[in-house]
Coordinates of N, CA and C in Angstrom, one line a residue:
Chain A
X1159 N 129.9 -109.1 129.1 CA 130.5 -108.5 127.9 C 129.4 -108.1 126.9
X1160 N 129.4 -106.8 126.6 CA 128.4 -106.2 125.8 C 128.6 -106.5 124.3
X1161 N 129.8 -106.8 124.0 CA 130.2 -107.0 122.6 C 130.7 -105.8 121.9
X1162 N 130.7 -104.6 122.6 CA 131.2 -103.4 122.1 C 132.7 -103.3 122.6
X1163 N 133.6 -103.0 121.7 CA 135.0 -102.9 122.1 C 135.5 -101.5 122.0
X1164 N 136.1 -101.0 123.0 CA 136.7 -99.7 123.0 C 138.2 -99.8 123.3
X1165 N 139.0 -99.0 122.5 CA 140.4 -98.9 122.7 C 140.9 -97.4 122.6
X1166 N 141.9 -97.0 123.3 CA 142.5 -97.7 124.4 C 141.6 -97.6 125.7
X1167 N 141.9 -98.4 126.7 CA 141.1 -98.3 127.9 C 141.5 -97.1 128.8
X1168 N 142.8 -96.8 128.7 CA 143.3 -95.7 129.5 C 144.3 -94.9 128.5
X1169 N 144.3 -93.6 128.7 CA 145.1 -92.7 127.9 C 145.5 -91.5 128.7
X1170 N 146.7 -91.2 128.8 CA 147.2 -90.0 129.5 C 148.0 -89.2 128.5
X1171 N 147.6 -87.9 128.4 CA 148.3 -87.0 127.5 C 148.3 -85.6 128.0
X1172 N 148.9 -84.7 127.3 CA 149.1 -83.4 127.8 C 148.2 -82.4 127.1
X1173 N 148.0 -81.2 127.7 CA 147.1 -80.2 127.1 C 147.7 -79.8 125.7
X1174 N 146.8 -79.5 124.8 CA 147.1 -79.2 123.5 C 147.3 -80.3 122.5
X1175 N 147.3 -81.5 123.0 CA 147.6 -82.7 122.2 C 146.3 -83.2 121.5
X1176 N 146.4 -84.2 120.7 CA 145.3 -84.8 120.0 C 145.3 -86.3 120.2
X1177 N 144.1 -86.8 120.4 CA 144.0 -88.3 120.6 C 142.8 -88.8 119.8
X1178 N 142.9 -90.1 119.5 CA 141.8 -90.8 118.8 C 141.4 -92.0 119.6
X1179 N 140.1 -92.0 119.9 CA 139.5 -93.2 120.6 C 138.7 -94.0 119.5
X1180 N 138.8 -95.3 119.7 CA 138.3 -96.2 118.7 C 137.2 -97.1 119.3
X1181 N 136.2 -97.4 118.5 CA 135.0 -98.2 119.0 C 134.7 -99.2 117.9
X1182 N 134.5 -100.5 118.3 CA 134.0 -101.5 117.4 C 132.6 -101.9 117.9
X1183 N 131.6 -101.7 117.2 CA 130.2 -102.0 117.7 C 130.0 -103.5 117.7
X1184 N 128.9 -103.9 118.3 CA 128.5 -105.3 118.2 C 128.3 -105.7 116.8
X1185 N 128.5 -107.0 116.5 CA 128.4 -107.5 115.2 C 126.9 -107.3 114.7
X1186 N 126.8 -106.6 113.6 CA 125.5 -106.4 113.0 C 124.9 -105.1 113.4
X1187 N 125.4 -104.4 114.4 CA 124.8 -103.1 114.8 C 125.3 -102.0 113.8
X1188 N 124.4 -101.2 113.3 CA 124.7 -100.2 112.4 C 124.9 -98.8 113.1
X1189 N 124.3 -98.7 114.3 CA 124.4 -97.4 115.0 C 125.5 -97.4 116.0
X1190 N 126.2 -96.3 116.0 CA 127.2 -96.0 117.1 C 127.0 -94.7 117.7
X1191 N 127.0 -94.7 119.0 CA 126.8 -93.4 119.8 C 128.1 -93.2 120.6
X1192 N 128.4 -91.9 120.8 CA 129.5 -91.6 121.7 C 128.9 -90.7 122.9
X1193 N 129.4 -91.1 124.1 CA 129.0 -90.3 125.3 C 130.3 -90.0 126.1
X1194 N 130.2 -88.8 126.8 CA 131.2 -88.4 127.6 C 130.7 -88.4 129.1
X1195 N 131.5 -88.9 130.0 CA 131.1 -88.9 131.4 C 132.2 -88.3 132.2
X1196 N 131.9 -87.1 132.8 CA 132.8 -86.5 133.7 C 132.1 -86.4 135.0
X1197 N 132.9 -86.1 136.0 CA 132.4 -86.1 137.4 C 131.3 -85.0 137.6
X1198 N 131.5 -83.9 137.0 CA 130.6 -82.8 137.2 C 129.4 -82.7 136.2
X1199 N 129.5 -83.4 135.1 CA 128.5 -83.3 134.0 C 127.7 -84.6 133.9
X1200 N 128.1 -85.7 134.5 CA 127.4 -86.9 134.2 C 127.6 -87.4 132.8
X1201 N 126.7 -88.3 132.4 CA 126.7 -88.8 131.0 C 126.1 -87.9 130.0
X1202 N 126.9 -87.4 129.1 CA 126.5 -86.5 128.1 C 126.6 -87.1 126.7
X1203 N 125.5 -87.0 125.9 CA 125.5 -87.5 124.6 C 126.3 -86.6 123.7
X1204 N 127.2 -87.2 122.9 CA 128.0 -86.4 122.0 C 127.6 -86.5 120.5
X1205 N 127.5 -87.7 120.0 CA 127.2 -87.8 118.6 C 126.7 -89.2 118.3
X1206 N 125.9 -89.3 117.2 CA 125.4 -90.6 116.8 C 125.6 -90.8 115.3
X1207 N 126.1 -92.0 114.9 CA 126.3 -92.3 113.5 C 125.5 -93.6 113.2
X1208 N 124.9 -93.6 112.0 CA 124.2 -94.7 111.5 C 124.7 -95.1 110.1
X1209 N 125.3 -96.3 110.0 CA 125.7 -96.8 108.8 C 126.6 -95.8 108.0
X1210 N 127.5 -95.2 108.8 CA 128.4 -94.3 108.2 C 128.0 -92.8 108.1
X1211 N 126.8 -92.5 108.4 CA 126.3 -91.1 108.3 C 126.0 -90.6 109.7
X1212 N 126.3 -89.3 109.9 CA 126.0 -88.6 111.1 C 124.5 -88.4 111.2
X1213 N 123.9 -88.8 112.3 CA 122.5 -88.7 112.5 C 122.1 -87.6 113.5
X1214 N 122.9 -87.4 114.5 CA 122.5 -86.5 115.6 C 123.7 -86.0 116.3
X1215 N 123.7 -84.8 116.7 CA 124.8 -84.2 117.5 C 124.2 -83.7 118.8
X1216 N 125.0 -83.9 119.9 CA 124.6 -83.4 121.2 C 125.6 -82.4 121.6
X1217 N 126.1 -82.4 122.8 CA 127.0 -81.4 123.3 C 128.4 -81.7 122.9
X1218 N 128.7 -81.8 121.6 CA 130.0 -82.1 121.2 C 130.8 -80.8 120.8
X1219 N 132.0 -80.6 121.4 CA 132.7 -79.4 121.1 C 133.3 -79.4 119.7
X1220 N 133.5 -78.2 119.2 CA 134.1 -78.1 117.8 C 135.4 -78.8 117.7
X1221 N 136.2 -78.9 118.8 CA 137.5 -79.5 118.8 C 137.4 -81.0 118.7
X1222 N 136.2 -81.5 118.8 CA 136.0 -83.0 118.8 C 135.3 -83.3 117.4
X1223 N 135.7 -84.4 116.9 CA 135.0 -84.9 115.7 C 135.0 -86.4 115.7
X1224 N 134.1 -87.0 114.9 CA 133.9 -88.4 114.9 C 133.6 -88.8 113.5
X1225 N 133.8 -90.1 113.2 CA 133.4 -90.7 112.0 C 133.1 -92.2 112.1
X1226 N 132.3 -92.7 111.2 CA 132.1 -94.2 111.2 C 132.5 -94.7 109.8
X1227 N 133.3 -95.7 109.9 CA 133.9 -96.2 108.7 C 133.1 -97.3 108.0
X1228 N 133.4 -97.7 106.8 CA 132.6 -98.7 106.1 C 132.5 -100.0 106.8
X1229 N 133.5 -100.4 107.6 CA 133.4 -101.6 108.4 C 132.6 -101.4 109.7
X1230 N 132.0 -100.2 109.9 CA 131.2 -99.8 111.0 C 131.9 -99.4 112.2
X1231 N 133.2 -99.6 112.3 CA 133.8 -99.1 113.5 C 133.9 -97.6 113.5
X1232 N 134.0 -97.0 114.6 CA 134.0 -95.5 114.7 C 135.2 -95.0 115.5
X1233 N 135.5 -93.8 115.2 CA 136.6 -93.1 115.9 C 136.1 -91.7 116.4
X1234 N 136.5 -91.4 117.6 CA 136.3 -90.1 118.1 C 137.6 -89.4 118.3
X1235 N 137.8 -88.3 117.6 CA 139.0 -87.5 117.6 C 138.8 -86.3 118.5
X1236 N 139.8 -86.1 119.4 CA 139.7 -85.0 120.4 C 141.0 -84.2 120.2
X1237 N 140.9 -83.0 119.8 CA 142.1 -82.2 119.6 C 142.2 -81.0 120.5
X1238 N 143.4 -80.3 120.5 CA 143.6 -79.2 121.4 C 143.1 -79.4 122.8
X1239 N 143.5 -80.5 123.3 CA 143.0 -81.0 124.5 C 143.2 -80.0 125.7
X1240 N 142.2 -79.9 126.5 CA 142.2 -79.1 127.7 C 142.0 -80.0 129.0
X1241 N 142.4 -79.4 130.1 CA 142.3 -80.2 131.3 C 140.8 -80.7 131.5
X1242 N 139.9 -79.9 131.1 CA 138.5 -80.2 131.3 C 138.0 -81.4 130.4
X1243 N 138.8 -81.8 129.5 CA 138.4 -82.9 128.6 C 138.7 -84.2 129.3
X1244 N 139.3 -84.2 130.4 CA 139.5 -85.5 131.1 C 138.2 -86.1 131.5
X1245 N 138.0 -87.3 131.1 CA 136.7 -87.9 131.3 C 136.7 -89.4 130.9
X1246 N 135.6 -90.0 131.1 CA 135.4 -91.4 130.5 C 134.6 -91.2 129.2
X1247 N 135.0 -91.8 128.2 CA 134.3 -91.7 126.9 C 133.8 -93.1 126.6
X1248 N 132.5 -93.1 126.5 CA 131.8 -94.4 126.2 C 131.3 -94.4 124.7
X1249 N 131.4 -95.6 124.2 CA 130.8 -95.8 122.9 C 129.6 -96.8 123.1
X1250 N 128.6 -96.7 122.4 CA 127.5 -97.6 122.5 C 127.0 -97.9 121.1
X1251 N 126.4 -99.1 120.9 CA 125.9 -99.5 119.6 C 124.5 -100.0 119.8
X1252 N 123.7 -100.0 118.7 CA 122.4 -100.5 118.7 C 122.0 -100.9 117.3
X1253 N 120.9 -101.8 117.2 CA 120.4 -102.2 115.9 C 119.3 -101.2 115.5
X1254 N 119.7 -100.1 115.2 CA 118.7 -99.0 114.8 C 117.8 -99.4 113.7
X1255 N 116.5 -99.3 114.0 CA 115.5 -99.5 112.9 C 115.1 -100.9 112.8
X1256 N 115.8 -101.9 113.4 CA 115.4 -103.3 113.2 C 114.4 -103.7 114.3
X1257 N 114.3 -103.0 115.4 CA 113.4 -103.3 116.5 C 113.1 -102.1 117.2
X1258 N 112.1 -102.1 118.1 CA 111.8 -100.9 118.9 C 112.3 -101.0 120.3
X1259 N 113.2 -101.9 120.5 CA 113.7 -102.0 121.9 C 114.5 -100.8 122.3
X1260 N 115.2 -100.2 121.4 CA 116.0 -99.0 121.7 C 117.1 -99.3 122.7
X1261 N 117.4 -100.6 122.9 CA 118.5 -100.9 123.8 C 119.8 -100.5 123.2
X1262 N 120.6 -99.8 124.0 CA 122.0 -99.5 123.7 C 122.9 -100.4 124.4
X1263 N 124.0 -100.9 123.7 CA 125.0 -101.7 124.3 C 126.2 -100.9 124.5
X1264 N 126.7 -100.7 125.7 CA 127.8 -99.8 125.9 C 129.1 -100.6 126.1
X1265 N 130.2 -100.0 125.6 CA 131.5 -100.5 125.9 C 132.0 -100.2 127.3
X1266 N 133.2 -100.6 127.6 CA 133.7 -100.3 129.0 C 134.3 -99.0 129.1
X1267 N 134.4 -98.3 128.0 CA 134.9 -96.9 128.1 C 136.4 -96.7 127.9
X1268 N 136.7 -95.5 127.5 CA 138.2 -95.1 127.4 C 138.3 -93.9 128.4
X1269 N 139.2 -94.1 129.4 CA 139.5 -93.1 130.3 C 140.6 -92.2 129.9
X1270 N 140.3 -90.9 129.6 CA 141.2 -90.0 129.1 C 141.6 -89.0 130.3
X1271 N 142.9 -88.9 130.5 CA 143.5 -88.0 131.5 C 144.3 -87.0 130.8
X1272 N 144.0 -85.7 130.9 CA 144.8 -84.7 130.3 C 145.5 -83.9 131.4
X1273 N 146.9 -83.9 131.3 CA 147.7 -83.3 132.3 C 148.3 -81.9 131.9
Chain B
X539 N 113.2 -81.1 126.0 CA 113.4 -82.6 126.3 C 112.5 -82.9 127.5
X540 N 111.9 -84.0 127.5 CA 111.2 -84.5 128.7 C 112.2 -84.9 129.7
X541 N 111.8 -84.5 131.0 CA 112.8 -84.7 132.1 C 112.3 -85.8 133.0
X542 N 113.2 -86.4 133.7 CA 112.8 -87.3 134.8 C 113.4 -86.9 136.1
X543 N 112.7 -87.3 137.2 CA 113.2 -86.9 138.5 C 113.3 -88.2 139.3
X544 N 114.5 -88.4 139.9 CA 114.7 -89.6 140.7 C 115.4 -89.2 142.0
X545 N 115.2 -90.0 143.1 CA 115.9 -89.7 144.3 C 117.4 -89.9 144.1
X546 N 118.1 -89.2 144.9 CA 119.6 -89.3 144.7 C 120.1 -90.6 145.1
X547 N 119.6 -91.2 146.2 CA 120.1 -92.4 146.7 C 119.0 -93.3 147.4
X548 N 119.3 -94.6 147.4 CA 118.4 -95.5 148.1 C 119.3 -96.6 148.7
X549 N 118.9 -97.1 149.8 CA 119.6 -98.2 150.5 C 118.6 -99.4 150.6
X550 N 119.2 -100.6 150.5 CA 118.4 -101.8 150.7 C 119.3 -102.9 151.3
X551 N 118.6 -103.9 151.9 CA 119.3 -105.0 152.4 C 119.3 -106.1 151.4
X552 N 120.3 -106.9 151.4 CA 120.5 -108.0 150.5 C 119.2 -108.9 150.6
X553 N 118.8 -109.4 149.4 CA 117.7 -110.3 149.3 C 116.3 -109.6 149.5
X554 N 116.3 -108.4 149.7 CA 115.0 -107.6 149.9 C 114.7 -106.9 148.6
X555 N 113.4 -106.6 148.3 CA 113.1 -105.9 147.1 C 113.5 -104.4 147.2
X556 N 113.7 -103.9 146.0 CA 114.1 -102.5 145.9 C 113.1 -101.8 144.9
X557 N 112.5 -100.7 145.4 CA 111.6 -100.0 144.5 C 112.1 -98.6 144.2
X558 N 112.5 -98.4 142.9 CA 113.1 -97.2 142.5 C 112.1 -96.3 141.8
X559 N 111.7 -95.2 142.4 CA 110.7 -94.4 141.7 C 111.3 -93.4 140.7
X560 N 110.5 -93.0 139.7 CA 110.9 -92.1 138.7 C 109.7 -91.2 138.3
X561 N 109.8 -89.9 138.4 CA 108.7 -89.1 137.9 C 109.0 -88.5 136.6
X562 N 108.1 -88.5 135.7 CA 108.3 -87.9 134.3 C 106.9 -87.3 133.9
X563 N 106.6 -86.2 134.6 CA 105.3 -85.6 134.4 C 105.1 -85.0 133.0
X564 N 106.1 -84.7 132.3 CA 106.0 -84.1 131.0 C 106.2 -85.1 129.9
X565 N 106.0 -86.3 130.2 CA 106.2 -87.4 129.2 C 105.2 -87.2 128.0
X566 N 105.6 -87.5 126.8 CA 104.7 -87.4 125.7 C 104.2 -88.9 125.3
X567 N 103.2 -88.9 124.5 CA 102.6 -90.2 124.2 C 103.5 -91.2 123.5
X568 N 104.6 -90.7 122.9 CA 105.5 -91.6 122.1 C 106.8 -91.9 122.9
X569 N 106.9 -91.3 124.0 CA 108.2 -91.6 124.8 C 108.1 -93.0 125.4
X570 N 109.2 -93.7 125.2 CA 109.4 -94.9 125.9 C 110.2 -94.6 127.2
X571 N 109.9 -95.4 128.3 CA 110.6 -95.3 129.6 C 111.6 -96.4 129.6
X572 N 112.9 -95.9 129.7 CA 114.0 -96.8 129.8 C 114.7 -96.8 131.1
X573 N 115.2 -97.9 131.5 CA 116.1 -97.9 132.7 C 117.4 -98.5 132.4
X574 N 118.5 -97.9 132.8 CA 119.8 -98.4 132.6 C 120.5 -98.3 134.0
X575 N 121.5 -99.1 134.2 CA 122.2 -99.0 135.4 C 123.7 -99.0 135.1
X576 N 124.5 -98.4 136.0 CA 125.9 -98.4 135.8 C 126.6 -98.8 137.0
X577 N 127.3 -100.0 136.9 CA 128.1 -100.5 138.0 C 129.4 -99.7 138.1
X578 N 130.0 -99.7 139.2 CA 131.3 -99.0 139.3 C 132.3 -99.4 138.3
X579 N 132.9 -98.5 137.6 CA 134.0 -98.7 136.6 C 133.5 -99.4 135.4
X580 N 132.2 -99.4 135.1 CA 131.7 -100.0 133.9 C 130.8 -99.1 133.1
X581 N 130.5 -99.5 131.9 CA 129.6 -98.7 131.1 C 128.2 -99.0 131.5
X582 N 127.3 -98.1 131.1 CA 125.8 -98.3 131.5 C 125.4 -99.6 130.8
X583 N 124.4 -100.2 131.5 CA 123.8 -101.5 131.1 C 122.3 -101.4 131.0
X584 N 121.7 -101.9 130.0 CA 120.3 -101.8 129.8 C 119.6 -102.7 130.9
X585 N 118.5 -102.2 131.5 CA 117.8 -103.0 132.4 C 116.5 -103.4 131.9
X586 N 115.7 -102.4 131.5 CA 114.3 -102.7 131.1 C 113.7 -101.5 130.4
X587 N 112.7 -101.6 129.6 CA 112.0 -100.5 129.1 C 110.5 -100.8 128.9
X588 N 109.7 -99.8 128.8 CA 108.3 -100.0 128.5 C 107.6 -98.7 128.0
X589 N 106.4 -98.9 127.5 CA 105.7 -97.8 126.9 C 104.4 -97.5 127.8
X590 N 103.5 -98.4 127.9 CA 102.3 -98.2 128.7 C 102.1 -99.3 129.7
X591 N 102.4 -100.6 129.3 CA 102.1 -101.7 130.2 C 103.2 -102.0 131.1
X592 N 103.0 -102.7 132.2 CA 104.0 -103.2 133.1 C 104.8 -104.2 132.3
X593 N 106.1 -104.3 132.6 CA 107.0 -105.2 131.9 C 107.9 -106.0 132.9
X594 N 108.2 -107.2 132.6 CA 109.0 -108.0 133.4 C 110.1 -108.6 132.6
X595 N 111.3 -108.7 133.1 CA 112.4 -109.5 132.5 C 113.2 -110.1 133.6
X596 N 114.3 -110.8 133.2 CA 115.0 -111.5 134.2 C 115.7 -110.6 135.2
X597 N 115.9 -109.4 134.8 CA 116.6 -108.5 135.7 C 115.7 -107.8 136.7
X598 N 114.5 -107.3 136.2 CA 113.7 -106.5 137.0 C 112.3 -106.4 136.4
X599 N 111.4 -105.6 137.1 CA 110.1 -105.3 136.6 C 109.9 -103.8 136.6
X600 N 109.1 -103.4 135.6 CA 108.8 -102.0 135.4 C 107.3 -101.8 135.6
X601 N 107.0 -101.0 136.6 CA 105.5 -100.7 136.8 C 105.3 -99.2 136.3
X602 N 104.4 -99.1 135.4 CA 104.1 -97.7 134.8 C 102.8 -97.3 135.3
X603 N 102.7 -96.1 135.8 CA 101.4 -95.5 136.2 C 100.5 -95.4 135.0
X604 N 99.2 -95.4 135.3 CA 98.2 -95.4 134.3 C 98.3 -94.1 133.5
X605 N 98.6 -93.0 134.1 CA 98.7 -91.7 133.4 C 100.2 -91.5 132.8
X606 N 101.0 -92.5 133.1 CA 102.4 -92.5 132.6 C 103.3 -91.4 133.1
X607 N 102.8 -90.7 134.1 CA 103.6 -89.6 134.6 C 104.7 -90.1 135.7
X608 N 104.6 -91.4 136.0 CA 105.6 -91.9 136.9 C 105.8 -93.4 136.6
X609 N 106.9 -93.9 137.1 CA 107.1 -95.4 136.9 C 108.0 -95.8 138.1
X610 N 108.1 -97.1 138.3 CA 108.9 -97.7 139.4 C 109.6 -98.9 138.8
X611 N 110.9 -98.9 139.0 CA 111.7 -100.1 138.7 C 111.8 -100.9 140.0
X612 N 111.5 -102.2 139.8 CA 111.5 -103.1 141.0 C 112.5 -104.2 140.8
X613 N 113.5 -104.2 141.7 CA 114.4 -105.3 141.8 C 113.9 -106.2 142.8
X614 N 113.6 -107.4 142.5 CA 112.8 -108.3 143.4 C 113.6 -108.8 144.6
X615 N 114.8 -109.1 144.3 CA 115.7 -109.6 145.4 C 117.1 -109.0 145.2
X616 N 117.4 -107.9 145.9 CA 118.6 -107.2 145.7 C 119.8 -108.1 146.1
X617 N 120.8 -108.1 145.3 CA 122.1 -108.7 145.6 C 123.2 -107.6 145.7
X618 N 124.3 -108.0 146.2 CA 125.4 -107.0 146.2 C 125.8 -106.5 144.8
X619 N 125.6 -107.4 143.9 CA 125.9 -107.0 142.5 C 125.0 -106.0 141.9
X620 N 123.9 -105.7 142.6 CA 122.9 -104.7 142.1 C 123.2 -103.3 142.6
X621 N 124.3 -103.2 143.4 CA 124.7 -101.9 143.8 C 125.2 -101.1 142.6
X622 N 124.6 -100.0 142.3 CA 124.9 -99.3 141.0 C 124.1 -98.0 141.0
X623 N 124.4 -97.2 140.0 CA 123.6 -96.0 139.7 C 122.5 -96.4 138.7
X624 N 121.3 -96.1 139.0 CA 120.2 -96.5 138.1 C 119.6 -95.2 137.5
X625 N 119.5 -95.3 136.2 CA 119.0 -94.1 135.4 C 117.7 -94.4 134.8
X626 N 116.8 -93.5 135.0 CA 115.4 -93.5 134.4 C 115.5 -92.5 133.3
X627 N 115.2 -93.0 132.1 CA 115.4 -92.2 130.9 C 114.2 -92.2 130.0
X628 N 113.8 -91.1 129.4 CA 112.8 -91.1 128.4 C 113.4 -91.1 127.0
X629 N 113.1 -92.0 126.2 CA 113.6 -92.0 124.8 C 112.6 -91.3 123.9
X630 N 112.9 -90.1 123.5 CA 112.0 -89.3 122.8 C 112.3 -89.3 121.3
X631 N 113.3 -89.9 120.9 CA 113.5 -90.1 119.4 C 114.5 -91.3 119.3
X632 N 114.8 -91.7 118.2 CA 115.6 -92.9 118.0 C 117.1 -92.6 118.1
X633 N 117.4 -91.3 118.3 CA 118.8 -91.0 118.2 C 119.7 -91.1 119.5
X634 N 119.1 -90.8 120.6 CA 119.9 -90.7 121.8 C 119.1 -91.0 123.0
X635 N 119.8 -91.3 124.1 CA 119.3 -91.3 125.4 C 119.9 -90.2 126.2
X636 N 119.1 -89.5 127.0 CA 119.6 -88.4 127.8 C 119.6 -88.9 129.3
X637 N 120.8 -89.0 129.8 CA 120.9 -89.5 131.2 C 120.9 -88.4 132.2
X638 N 120.2 -88.5 133.2 CA 120.2 -87.6 134.3 C 121.2 -88.0 135.4
X639 N 120.9 -87.6 136.6 CA 121.9 -87.9 137.7 C 121.7 -89.4 138.2
X640 N 120.5 -89.9 138.1 CA 120.3 -91.3 138.5 C 120.1 -91.4 140.0
X641 N 119.8 -92.6 140.4 CA 119.7 -93.0 141.8 C 120.8 -94.0 142.2
X642 N 121.6 -93.6 143.2 CA 122.7 -94.5 143.6 C 122.1 -95.5 144.6
X643 N 122.1 -96.8 144.3 CA 121.6 -97.9 145.1 C 122.7 -98.5 145.9
X644 N 122.5 -98.6 147.2 CA 123.5 -99.3 148.0 C 122.8 -100.5 148.6
X645 N 123.5 -101.6 148.6 CA 122.9 -102.9 149.1 C 123.7 -103.3 150.3
X646 N 123.1 -103.5 151.4 CA 123.8 -103.9 152.6 C 123.7 -105.5 152.7
X647 N 124.9 -106.0 153.0 CA 124.9 -107.5 153.2 C 124.2 -107.9 154.5

């Protein structure tokens, strides 16, 4: 158990819909990262938040957005869903700046299926 | 971005050592070498990391070439639970890890 909690574990929805994925980082971790894993693209970095502020963006579509709340949990919002958005979405957390280990702790992921 | 090259797959017998190579010829002086693994249906899991010196932990050992252009992850005694995709990653800033295709390790009983 990494200590990172993601909900929901599975989600099935239709094209054009909007969903929200939630992540609770490990206790004390200030950084949250979102990754997308699809069969043809592998693990792709989407976005990083540190203590409520966006720090880096990767290959995140404009239809996707994220935020980190004062209690440090994060949400990834996916809108106008397309079939190609079907993937596993992972959240990871780390103690950014407190050590140089750089270790990320990943949750078990949210599997999104768009029909 | 600095890139890594890994073999697509490797096979091992249970209780034998596994040596997973990784080439990173364009590594910069500040890049850390990280290894993660992903078991089926799970999120990636940290294995080990290093900068210049060889590193050991309870999971594995990391041997880094003197010129840092390659490294080898060593699983000393493979178990069935070690069957996973292993990713060699260069951490070039504090913000993210870039995962490649990794090496799929199969362990035969």
